[in-house]
Short mmCIF file of C-alpha atoms in Angstrom, two decimals:
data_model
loop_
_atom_site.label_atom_id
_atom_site.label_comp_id
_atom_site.label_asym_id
_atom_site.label_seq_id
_atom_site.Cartn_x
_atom_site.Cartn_y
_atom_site.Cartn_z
CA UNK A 11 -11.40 8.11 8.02
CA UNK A 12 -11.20 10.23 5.29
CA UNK A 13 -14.18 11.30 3.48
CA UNK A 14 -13.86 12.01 -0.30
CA UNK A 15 -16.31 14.08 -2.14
CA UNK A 16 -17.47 14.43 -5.83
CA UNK A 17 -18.83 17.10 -7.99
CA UNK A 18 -21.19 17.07 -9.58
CA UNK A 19 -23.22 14.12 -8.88
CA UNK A 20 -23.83 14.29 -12.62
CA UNK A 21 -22.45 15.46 -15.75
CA UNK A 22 -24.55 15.87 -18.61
CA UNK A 23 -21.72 16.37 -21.99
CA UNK A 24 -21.86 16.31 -25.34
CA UNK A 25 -19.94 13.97 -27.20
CA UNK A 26 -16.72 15.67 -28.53
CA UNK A 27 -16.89 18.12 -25.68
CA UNK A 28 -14.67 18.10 -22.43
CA UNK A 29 -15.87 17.21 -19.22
CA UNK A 30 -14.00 18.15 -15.96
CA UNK A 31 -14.49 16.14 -12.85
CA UNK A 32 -13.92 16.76 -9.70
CA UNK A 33 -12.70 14.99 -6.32
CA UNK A 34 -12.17 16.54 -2.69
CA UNK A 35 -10.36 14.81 0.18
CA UNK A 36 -11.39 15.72 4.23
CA UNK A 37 -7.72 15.93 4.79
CA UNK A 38 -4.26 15.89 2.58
CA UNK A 39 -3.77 12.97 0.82
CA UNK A 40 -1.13 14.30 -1.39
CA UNK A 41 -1.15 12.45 -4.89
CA UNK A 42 -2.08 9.18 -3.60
CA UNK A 43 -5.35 9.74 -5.25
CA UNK A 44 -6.89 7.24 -8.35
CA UNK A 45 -9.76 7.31 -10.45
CA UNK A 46 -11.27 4.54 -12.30
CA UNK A 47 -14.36 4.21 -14.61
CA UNK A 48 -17.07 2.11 -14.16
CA UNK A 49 -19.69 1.00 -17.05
CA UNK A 50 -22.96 -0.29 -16.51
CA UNK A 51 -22.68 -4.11 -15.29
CA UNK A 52 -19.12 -4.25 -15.19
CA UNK A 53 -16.34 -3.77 -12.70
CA UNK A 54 -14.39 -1.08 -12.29
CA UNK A 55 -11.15 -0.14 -14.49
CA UNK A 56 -8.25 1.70 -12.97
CA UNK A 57 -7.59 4.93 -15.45
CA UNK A 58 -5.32 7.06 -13.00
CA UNK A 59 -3.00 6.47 -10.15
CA UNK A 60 -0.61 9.11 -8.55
CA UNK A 61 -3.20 11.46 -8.76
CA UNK A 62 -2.18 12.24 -12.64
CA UNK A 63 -0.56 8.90 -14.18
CA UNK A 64 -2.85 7.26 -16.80
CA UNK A 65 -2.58 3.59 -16.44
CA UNK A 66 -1.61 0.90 -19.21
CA UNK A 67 -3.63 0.81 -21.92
CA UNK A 68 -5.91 3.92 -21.23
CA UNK A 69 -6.54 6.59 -23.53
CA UNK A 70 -4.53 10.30 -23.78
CA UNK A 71 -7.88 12.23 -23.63
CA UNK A 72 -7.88 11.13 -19.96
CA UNK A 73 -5.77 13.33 -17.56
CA UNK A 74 -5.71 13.90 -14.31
CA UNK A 75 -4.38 16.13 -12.26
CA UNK A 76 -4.10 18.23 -8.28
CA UNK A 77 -2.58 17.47 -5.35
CA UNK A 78 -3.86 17.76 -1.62
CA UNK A 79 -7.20 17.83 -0.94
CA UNK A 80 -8.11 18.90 -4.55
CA UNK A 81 -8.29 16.99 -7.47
CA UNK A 82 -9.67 16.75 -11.25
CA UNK A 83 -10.28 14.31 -13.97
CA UNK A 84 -10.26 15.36 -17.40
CA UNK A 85 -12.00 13.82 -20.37
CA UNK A 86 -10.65 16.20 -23.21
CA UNK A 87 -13.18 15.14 -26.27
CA UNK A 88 -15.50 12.81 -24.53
CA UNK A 89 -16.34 9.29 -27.08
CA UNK A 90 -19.24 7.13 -26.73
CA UNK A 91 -17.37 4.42 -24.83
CA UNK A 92 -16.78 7.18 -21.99
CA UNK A 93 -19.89 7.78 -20.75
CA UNK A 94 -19.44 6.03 -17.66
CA UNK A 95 -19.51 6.48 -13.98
CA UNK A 96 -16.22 7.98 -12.37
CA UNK A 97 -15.07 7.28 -8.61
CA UNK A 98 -12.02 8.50 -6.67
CA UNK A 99 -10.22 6.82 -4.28
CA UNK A 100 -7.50 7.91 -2.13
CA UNK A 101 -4.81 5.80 -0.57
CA UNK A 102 -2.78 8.23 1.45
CA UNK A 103 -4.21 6.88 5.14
CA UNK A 104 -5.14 3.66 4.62
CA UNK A 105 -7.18 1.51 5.60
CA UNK A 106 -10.01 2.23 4.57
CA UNK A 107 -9.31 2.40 1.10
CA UNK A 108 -11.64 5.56 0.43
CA UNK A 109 -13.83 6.04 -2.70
CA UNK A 110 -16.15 9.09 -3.50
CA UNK A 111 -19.37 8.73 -4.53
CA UNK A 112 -19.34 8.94 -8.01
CA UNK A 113 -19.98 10.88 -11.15
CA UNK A 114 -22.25 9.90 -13.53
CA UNK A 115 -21.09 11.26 -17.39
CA UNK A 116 -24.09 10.88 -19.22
CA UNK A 117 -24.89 12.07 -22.95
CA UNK A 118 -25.86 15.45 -23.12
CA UNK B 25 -5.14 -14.48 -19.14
CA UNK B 26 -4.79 -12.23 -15.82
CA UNK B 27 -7.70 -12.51 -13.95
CA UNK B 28 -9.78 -12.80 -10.86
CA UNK B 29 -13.23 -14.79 -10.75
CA UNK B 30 -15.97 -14.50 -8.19
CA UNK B 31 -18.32 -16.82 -6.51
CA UNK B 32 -20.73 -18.00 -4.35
CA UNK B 33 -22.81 -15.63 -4.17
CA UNK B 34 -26.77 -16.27 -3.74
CA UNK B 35 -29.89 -15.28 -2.10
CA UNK B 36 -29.86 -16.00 1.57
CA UNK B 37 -32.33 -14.71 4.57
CA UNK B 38 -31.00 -12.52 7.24
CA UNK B 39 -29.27 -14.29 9.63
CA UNK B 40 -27.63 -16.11 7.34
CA UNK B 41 -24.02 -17.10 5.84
CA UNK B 42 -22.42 -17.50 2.91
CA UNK B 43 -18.48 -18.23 1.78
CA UNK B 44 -17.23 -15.84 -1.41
CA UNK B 45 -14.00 -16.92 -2.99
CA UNK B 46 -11.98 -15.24 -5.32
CA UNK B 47 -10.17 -17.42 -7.95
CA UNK B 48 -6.88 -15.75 -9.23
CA UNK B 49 -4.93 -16.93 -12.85
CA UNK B 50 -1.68 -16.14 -14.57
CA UNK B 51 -0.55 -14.07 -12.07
CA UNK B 52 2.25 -14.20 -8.32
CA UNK B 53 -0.93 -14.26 -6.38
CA UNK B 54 1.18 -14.48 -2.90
CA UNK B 55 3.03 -11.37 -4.02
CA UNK B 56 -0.31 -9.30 -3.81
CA UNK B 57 -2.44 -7.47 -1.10
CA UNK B 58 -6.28 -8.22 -2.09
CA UNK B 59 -9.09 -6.80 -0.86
CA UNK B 60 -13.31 -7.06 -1.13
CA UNK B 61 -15.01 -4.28 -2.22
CA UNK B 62 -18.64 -3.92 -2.56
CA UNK B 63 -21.52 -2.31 -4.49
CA UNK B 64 -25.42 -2.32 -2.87
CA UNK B 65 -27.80 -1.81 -5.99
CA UNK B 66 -27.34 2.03 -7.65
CA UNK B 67 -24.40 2.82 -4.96
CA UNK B 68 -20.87 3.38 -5.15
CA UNK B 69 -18.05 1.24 -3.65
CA UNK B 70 -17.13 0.25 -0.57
CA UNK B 71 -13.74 -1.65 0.29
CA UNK B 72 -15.25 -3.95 2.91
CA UNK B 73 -11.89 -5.77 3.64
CA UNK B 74 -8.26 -6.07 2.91
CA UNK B 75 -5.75 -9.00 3.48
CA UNK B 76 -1.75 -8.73 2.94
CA UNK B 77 -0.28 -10.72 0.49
CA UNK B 78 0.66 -13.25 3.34
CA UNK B 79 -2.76 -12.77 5.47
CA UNK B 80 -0.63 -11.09 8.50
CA UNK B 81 -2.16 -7.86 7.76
CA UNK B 82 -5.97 -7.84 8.18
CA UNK B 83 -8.59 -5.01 8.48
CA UNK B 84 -12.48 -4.59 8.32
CA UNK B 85 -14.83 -1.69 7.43
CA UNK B 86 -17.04 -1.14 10.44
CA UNK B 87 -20.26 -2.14 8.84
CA UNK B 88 -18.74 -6.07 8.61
CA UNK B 89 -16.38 -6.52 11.60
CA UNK B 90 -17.06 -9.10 13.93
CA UNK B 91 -19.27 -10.83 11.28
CA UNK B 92 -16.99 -11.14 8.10
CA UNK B 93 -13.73 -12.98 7.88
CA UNK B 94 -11.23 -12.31 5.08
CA UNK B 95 -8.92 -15.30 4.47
CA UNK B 96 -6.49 -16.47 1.44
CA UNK B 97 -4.94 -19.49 0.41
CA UNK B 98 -1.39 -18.86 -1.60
CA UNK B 99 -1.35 -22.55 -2.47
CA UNK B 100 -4.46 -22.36 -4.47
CA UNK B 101 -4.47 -19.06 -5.84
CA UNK B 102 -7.38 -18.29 -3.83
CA UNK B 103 -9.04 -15.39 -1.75
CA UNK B 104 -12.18 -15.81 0.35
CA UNK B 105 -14.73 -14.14 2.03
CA UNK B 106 -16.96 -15.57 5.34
CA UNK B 107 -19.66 -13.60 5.42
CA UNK B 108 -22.04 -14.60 8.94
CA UNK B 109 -25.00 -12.83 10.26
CA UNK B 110 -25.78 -11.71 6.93
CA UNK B 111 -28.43 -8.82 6.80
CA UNK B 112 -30.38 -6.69 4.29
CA UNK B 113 -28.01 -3.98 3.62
CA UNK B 114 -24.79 -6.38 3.24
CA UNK B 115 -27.16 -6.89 -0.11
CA UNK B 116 -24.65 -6.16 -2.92
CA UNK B 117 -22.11 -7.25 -5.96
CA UNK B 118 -19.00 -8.41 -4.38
CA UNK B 119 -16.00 -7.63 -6.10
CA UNK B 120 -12.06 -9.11 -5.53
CA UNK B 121 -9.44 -6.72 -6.47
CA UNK B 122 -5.80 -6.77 -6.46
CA UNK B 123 -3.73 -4.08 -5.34
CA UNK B 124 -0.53 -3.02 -7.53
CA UNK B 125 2.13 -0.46 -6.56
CA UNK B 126 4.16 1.75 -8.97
CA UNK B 127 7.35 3.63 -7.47
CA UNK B 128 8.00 7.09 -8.75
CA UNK B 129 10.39 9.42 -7.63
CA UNK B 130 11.13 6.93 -4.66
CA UNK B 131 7.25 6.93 -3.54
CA UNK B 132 5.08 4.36 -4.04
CA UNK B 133 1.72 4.77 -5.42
CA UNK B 134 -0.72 2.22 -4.40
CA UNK B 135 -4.22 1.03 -6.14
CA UNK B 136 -6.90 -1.57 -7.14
CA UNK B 137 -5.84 -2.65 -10.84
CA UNK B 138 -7.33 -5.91 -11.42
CA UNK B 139 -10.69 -6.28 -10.77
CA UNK B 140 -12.84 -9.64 -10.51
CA UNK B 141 -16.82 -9.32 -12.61
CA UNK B 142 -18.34 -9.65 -9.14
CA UNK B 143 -21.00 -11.92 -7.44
CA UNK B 144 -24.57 -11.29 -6.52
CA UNK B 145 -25.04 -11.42 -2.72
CA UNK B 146 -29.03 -10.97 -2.36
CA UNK B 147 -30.25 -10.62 1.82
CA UNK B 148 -33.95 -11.45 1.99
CA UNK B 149 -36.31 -13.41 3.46
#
């Protein structure tokens, strides 16, 4: 199974700044990598898929990018509605369906 | 509206079962892979179980096989979840999500895009 890692745990930022995220896979999972945002009480929402492809509907101030085993999510001027927590997931050897453990953006 | 409700969740004491189903709206439901995925209280996710969009594909996390069953039924726009033996740390929101594909560059790119609110499954005695 591969295990997939996050760093940090948390992210204190202030709004307007950027905030880097990052995600590491045990073994090459190419770009089949996705990150989604969760909010306090509510289910996830899928924000990138191919490892750098924002999904309908979600904002240009989210990017994402690597390839591999290494991989980043970018909030480029974080907004109020973003402070959130982030997972990973990686869908190159599936199943499982993999998720990290999370990053916590919180308001610096 | 595109959507996926939850229920049938509860309290019930170790040992215990319970049945989870999943409705699904305004959407090919028998074109989709679904899965379960789960959150224990201040954790992250867990994809506890996947079915194929026409249930001949199965699989189970170690922590629930042999006790969980995964079903659907195309007909009624429906995915469930048998959950038997239940114990304290299957304690968690339950969440049904649908899997969507996107091909790019002749590879597809696979991942959870519609999401239900969840249900409450408390263990306890």
């Amino acid at each position: 199974e591969i295990v997939m890692t996050q760093s940090p745990a948390t992210l204190s930022v202030s709004p307007g700044e950027r905030a880097t995220l990052s995600c590491r896979a045990s073994q090459i999972v190419n770009t089949n990598l996705a990150w989604y945002q969760q909010k306090p009480g509510r289910a996830p929402r899928l924000l990138i898929y191919g490892a750098s492809s924002r999904a309908t509907g979600v904002p240009a101030r989210f990017s994402g990018s690597g390839s591999g085993t290494e991989f980043t999510l970018t909030i480029s001027s974080l907004q109020s509605e973003d402070f959130a927590v982030y997972y990973c997931q990686q869908y190159n050897d599936w199943p499982p369906w993999t998720f990290g453990q999370g990053t916590k953006v919180e308001i610096k | 509206e595109v959507q996926l409700v939850e229920s049938g969740g509860g309290l019930v004491k170790p040992g215990g079962s319970l049945r989870l189903s999943c409705a699904a709206s305004a959407f090919t439901f028998s074109s989709y892979n679904m899965n379960w995925v789960r959150q224990a209280p201040g954790k992250g996710l867990e994809c506890v179980s996947s079915i194929s969009s026409r249930g001949t594909y199965i699989y189970y996390a170690d922590s629930v096989k042999g006790r969980f069953t995964i079903s659907r039924d195309n007909d009624k726009n429906s995915l469930y979840l048998q959950m038997n033996s239940l114990r304290a740390e299957d304690t968690a929101i339950y969440y049904c999500a649908r899997v969507g594909m996107t091909t790019m560059t002749l590879t597809d790119y696979w991942y959870f895009d519609l999401w239900g609110r969840g249900t409450l499954v408390t263990v306890s005695s």
